[in-house]
Coordinates of C-alpha atoms in Angstrom, one line a residue:
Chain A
X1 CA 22.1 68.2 -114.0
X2 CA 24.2 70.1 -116.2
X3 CA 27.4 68.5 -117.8
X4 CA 30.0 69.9 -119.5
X5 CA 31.9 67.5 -121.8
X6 CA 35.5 68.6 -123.4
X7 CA 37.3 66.7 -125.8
X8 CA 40.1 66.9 -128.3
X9 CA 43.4 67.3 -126.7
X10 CA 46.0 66.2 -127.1
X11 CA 49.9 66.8 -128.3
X12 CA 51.1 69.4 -131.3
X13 CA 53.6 71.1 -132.2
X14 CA 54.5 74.2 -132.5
X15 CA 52.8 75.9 -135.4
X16 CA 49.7 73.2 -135.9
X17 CA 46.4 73.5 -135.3
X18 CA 44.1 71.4 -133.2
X19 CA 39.9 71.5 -132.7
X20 CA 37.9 71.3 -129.3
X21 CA 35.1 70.4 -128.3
X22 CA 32.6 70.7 -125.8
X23 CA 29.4 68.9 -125.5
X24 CA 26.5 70.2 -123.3
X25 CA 23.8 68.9 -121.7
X26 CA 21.0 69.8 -118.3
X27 CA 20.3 73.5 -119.7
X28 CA 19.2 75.4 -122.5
X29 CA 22.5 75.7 -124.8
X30 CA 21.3 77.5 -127.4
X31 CA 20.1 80.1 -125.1
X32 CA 23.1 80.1 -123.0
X33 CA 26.3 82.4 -123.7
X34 CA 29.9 80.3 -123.5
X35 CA 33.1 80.6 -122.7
X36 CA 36.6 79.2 -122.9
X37 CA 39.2 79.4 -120.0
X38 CA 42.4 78.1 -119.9
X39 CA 45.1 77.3 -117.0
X40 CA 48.5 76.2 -118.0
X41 CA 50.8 74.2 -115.6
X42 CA 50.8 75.2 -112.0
X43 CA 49.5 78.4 -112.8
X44 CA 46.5 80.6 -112.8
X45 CA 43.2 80.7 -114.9
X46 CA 43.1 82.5 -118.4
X47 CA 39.8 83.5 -119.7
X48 CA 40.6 83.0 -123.2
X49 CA 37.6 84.0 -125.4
X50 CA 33.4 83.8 -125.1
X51 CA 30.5 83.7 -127.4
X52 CA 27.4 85.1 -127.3
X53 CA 23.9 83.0 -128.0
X54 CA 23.1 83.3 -131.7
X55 CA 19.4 85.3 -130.5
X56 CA 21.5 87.7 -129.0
X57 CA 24.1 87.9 -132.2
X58 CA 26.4 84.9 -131.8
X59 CA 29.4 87.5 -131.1
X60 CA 32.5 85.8 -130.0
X61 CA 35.3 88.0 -128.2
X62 CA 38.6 87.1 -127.5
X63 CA 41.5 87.4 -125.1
X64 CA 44.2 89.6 -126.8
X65 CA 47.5 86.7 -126.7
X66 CA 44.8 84.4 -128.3
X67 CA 42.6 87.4 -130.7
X68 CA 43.3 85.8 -134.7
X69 CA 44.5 82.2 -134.6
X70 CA 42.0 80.9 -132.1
X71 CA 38.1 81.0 -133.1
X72 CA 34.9 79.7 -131.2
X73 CA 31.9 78.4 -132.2
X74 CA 28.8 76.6 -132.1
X75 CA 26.4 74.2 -133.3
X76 CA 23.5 74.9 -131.1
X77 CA 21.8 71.6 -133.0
X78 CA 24.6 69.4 -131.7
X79 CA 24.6 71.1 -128.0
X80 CA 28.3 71.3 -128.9
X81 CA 31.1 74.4 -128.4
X82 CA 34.1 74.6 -129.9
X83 CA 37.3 75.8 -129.7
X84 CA 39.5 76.1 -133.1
X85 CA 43.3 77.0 -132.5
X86 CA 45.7 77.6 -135.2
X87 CA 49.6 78.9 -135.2
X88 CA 49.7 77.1 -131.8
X89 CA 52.5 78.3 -129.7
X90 CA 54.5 76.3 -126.9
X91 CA 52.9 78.9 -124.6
X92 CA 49.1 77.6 -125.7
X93 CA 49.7 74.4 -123.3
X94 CA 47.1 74.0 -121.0
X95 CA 44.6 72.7 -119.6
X96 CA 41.4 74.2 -121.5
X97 CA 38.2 74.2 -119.7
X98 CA 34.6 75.1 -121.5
X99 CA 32.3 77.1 -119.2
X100 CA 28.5 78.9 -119.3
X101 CA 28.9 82.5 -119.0
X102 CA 26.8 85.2 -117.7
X103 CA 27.6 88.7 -116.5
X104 CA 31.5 87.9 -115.7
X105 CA 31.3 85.0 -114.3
X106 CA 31.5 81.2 -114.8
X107 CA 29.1 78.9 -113.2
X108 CA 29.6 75.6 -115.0
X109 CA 32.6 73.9 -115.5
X110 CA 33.8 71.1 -117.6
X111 CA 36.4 68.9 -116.4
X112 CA 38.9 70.3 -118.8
X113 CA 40.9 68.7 -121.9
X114 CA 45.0 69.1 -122.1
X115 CA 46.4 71.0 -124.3
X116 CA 50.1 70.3 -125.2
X117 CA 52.2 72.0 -127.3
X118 CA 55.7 70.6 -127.7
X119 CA 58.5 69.9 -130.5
Chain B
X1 CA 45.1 94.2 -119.9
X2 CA 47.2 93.1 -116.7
X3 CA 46.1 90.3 -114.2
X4 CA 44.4 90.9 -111.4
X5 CA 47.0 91.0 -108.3
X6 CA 46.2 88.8 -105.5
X7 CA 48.8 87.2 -102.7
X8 CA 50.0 84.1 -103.6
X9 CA 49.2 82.6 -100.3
X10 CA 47.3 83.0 -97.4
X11 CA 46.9 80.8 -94.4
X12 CA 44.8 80.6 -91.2
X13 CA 43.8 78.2 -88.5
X14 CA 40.6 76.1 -88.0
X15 CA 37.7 77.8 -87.1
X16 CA 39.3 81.5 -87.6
X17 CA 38.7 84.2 -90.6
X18 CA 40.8 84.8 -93.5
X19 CA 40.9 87.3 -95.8
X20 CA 42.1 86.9 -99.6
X21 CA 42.4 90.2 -101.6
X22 CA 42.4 91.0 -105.1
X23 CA 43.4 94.5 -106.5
X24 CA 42.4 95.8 -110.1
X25 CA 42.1 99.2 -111.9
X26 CA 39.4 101.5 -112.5
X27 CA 38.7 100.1 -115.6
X28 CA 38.3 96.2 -113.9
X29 CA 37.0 95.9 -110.3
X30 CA 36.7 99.3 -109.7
X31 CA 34.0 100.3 -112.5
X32 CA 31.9 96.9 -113.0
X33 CA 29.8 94.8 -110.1
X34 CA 30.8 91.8 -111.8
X35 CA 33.5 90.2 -109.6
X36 CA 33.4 87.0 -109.3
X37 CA 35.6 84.1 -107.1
X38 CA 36.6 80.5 -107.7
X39 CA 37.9 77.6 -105.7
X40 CA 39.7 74.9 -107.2
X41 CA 41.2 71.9 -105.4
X42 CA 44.3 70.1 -106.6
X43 CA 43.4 68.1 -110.0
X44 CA 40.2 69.6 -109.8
X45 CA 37.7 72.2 -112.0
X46 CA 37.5 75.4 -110.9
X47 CA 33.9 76.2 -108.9
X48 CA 32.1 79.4 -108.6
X49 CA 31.7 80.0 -105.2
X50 CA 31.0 84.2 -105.0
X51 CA 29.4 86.0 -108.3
X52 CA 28.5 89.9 -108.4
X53 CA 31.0 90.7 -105.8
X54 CA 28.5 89.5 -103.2
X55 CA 26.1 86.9 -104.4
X56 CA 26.8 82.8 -103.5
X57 CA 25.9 80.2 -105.4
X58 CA 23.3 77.9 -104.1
X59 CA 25.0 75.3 -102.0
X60 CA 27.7 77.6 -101.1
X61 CA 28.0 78.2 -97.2
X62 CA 27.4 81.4 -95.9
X63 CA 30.9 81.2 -94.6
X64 CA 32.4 82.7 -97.7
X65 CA 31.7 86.1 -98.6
X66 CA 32.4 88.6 -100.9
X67 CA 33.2 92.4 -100.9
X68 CA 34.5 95.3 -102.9
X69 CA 35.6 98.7 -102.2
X70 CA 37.6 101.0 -104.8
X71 CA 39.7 98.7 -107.2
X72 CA 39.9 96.0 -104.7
X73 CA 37.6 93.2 -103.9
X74 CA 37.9 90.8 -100.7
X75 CA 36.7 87.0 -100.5
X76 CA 36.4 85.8 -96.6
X77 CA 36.2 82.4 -96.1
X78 CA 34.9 82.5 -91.8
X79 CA 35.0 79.2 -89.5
X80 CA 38.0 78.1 -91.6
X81 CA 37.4 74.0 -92.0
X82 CA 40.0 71.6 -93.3
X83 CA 38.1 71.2 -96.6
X84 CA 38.6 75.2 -97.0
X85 CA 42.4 74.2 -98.4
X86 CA 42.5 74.7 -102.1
X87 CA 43.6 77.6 -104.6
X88 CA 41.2 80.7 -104.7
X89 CA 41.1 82.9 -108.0
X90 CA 39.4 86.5 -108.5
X91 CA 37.9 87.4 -111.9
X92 CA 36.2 90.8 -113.0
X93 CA 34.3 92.1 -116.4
X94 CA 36.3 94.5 -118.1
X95 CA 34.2 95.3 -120.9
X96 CA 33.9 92.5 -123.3
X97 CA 36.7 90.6 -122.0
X98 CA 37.2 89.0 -118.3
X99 CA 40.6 89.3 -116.1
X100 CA 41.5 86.7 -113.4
X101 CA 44.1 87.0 -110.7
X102 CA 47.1 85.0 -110.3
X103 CA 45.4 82.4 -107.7
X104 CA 45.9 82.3 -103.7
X105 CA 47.1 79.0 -102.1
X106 CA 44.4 79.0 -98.7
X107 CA 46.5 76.7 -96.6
X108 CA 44.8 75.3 -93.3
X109 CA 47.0 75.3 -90.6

């Protein structure tokens, strides 16, 4: 069965940094290309960024409001993702879910971690 | 890139068809095959319930499909059933980077 495991939210403020994590398990990680998507308060889903397996060049890309203060990566040894934001904004708070990825579209899910970023 | 436009709430009785749409641009949905739908109840993880415009997930039921025609791609959800209530978003490639819509509330009458 897969799983899909986030951690590491939690409450910041505005201008701090925070690390997530997702732990995998019931497939082939290292093989498998990841994502990050995001949904903030009652409204819609935000793909935020997605990284390629390291075989095929371990290329991450990123949505543009996120594109140089948030970085993925992963540690294919530990069956972990992770999600690295910095200069977080009030507008970062959400709930961040860690997906698999694979032509478009998102076929795992985790259960999501909350982000909150507040004074 | 703009999101994805979709209504922000559609409705429909048990056991009729309702049709959720979700408009794009020639650089989204209307040049890649890779459309793709989610349902997500209240409190709950989004789940993949159409991929490739058409294809379902195993475990899915045939009564959601998928379509696309120009910039705009349709989800049908047939033989509406009570368990059918929950928020439906659209997503589509866009060449290294995915769009979603802005959700539709499905509400059962």
């Amino acid at each position: 069965e897969v799983q899909l495991v986030e951690s590491g939210g939690g409450l910041v403020k505005p201008g701090g940094s925070l690390r997530l994590s997702c732990g995998a398990s019931g497939f082939s990680f290292s093989n498998a290309w990841m994502s990050w998507v995001r949904q903030a308060p009652g409204k819609g889903l935000e793909w935020v960024g997605r990284i390629w397996s390291k075989s095929d060049g371990g290329i991450a890309d990123y949505a543009a409001p996120v594109k140089g203060t948030f970085t993925i990566s992963r540690d294919d040894s530990k069956n972990t993702l992770y999600l690295q934001m910095n200069s977080l904004k009030i507008e970062d708070t959400a709930v961040y879910y860690c997906t698999t990825y694979l032509n478009g579209y998102s076929e795992y899910w985790g259960q999501g971690t909350l982000v909150t970023v507040s004074p | 890139q703009s999101a994805l436009t979709q209504p922000p709430s559609a409705s429909g009785s048990p056991g009729q068809s309702v049709t959720i749409s979700c408009t794009g641009t020639s650089s989204d949905i209307g040049f890649y095959n890779y459309v793709s739908w989610y349902q997500q109840h209240p409190g709950k993880a989004p789940k993949l319930i159409i991929y490739e415009v058409t294809k379902r997930p195993s475990g899915v039921p045939d009564r959601f499909s998928g379509s696309k025609s120009g910039n705009t791609a349709s989800l049908t959800v047939s033989g509406l059933q009570a368990e059918d209530e929950a928020d439906y978003h659209c997503s589509s490639y866009a060449g290294r980077k995915i769009i979603f819509g802005g959700g539709t509330k499905l509400t059962v009458l």
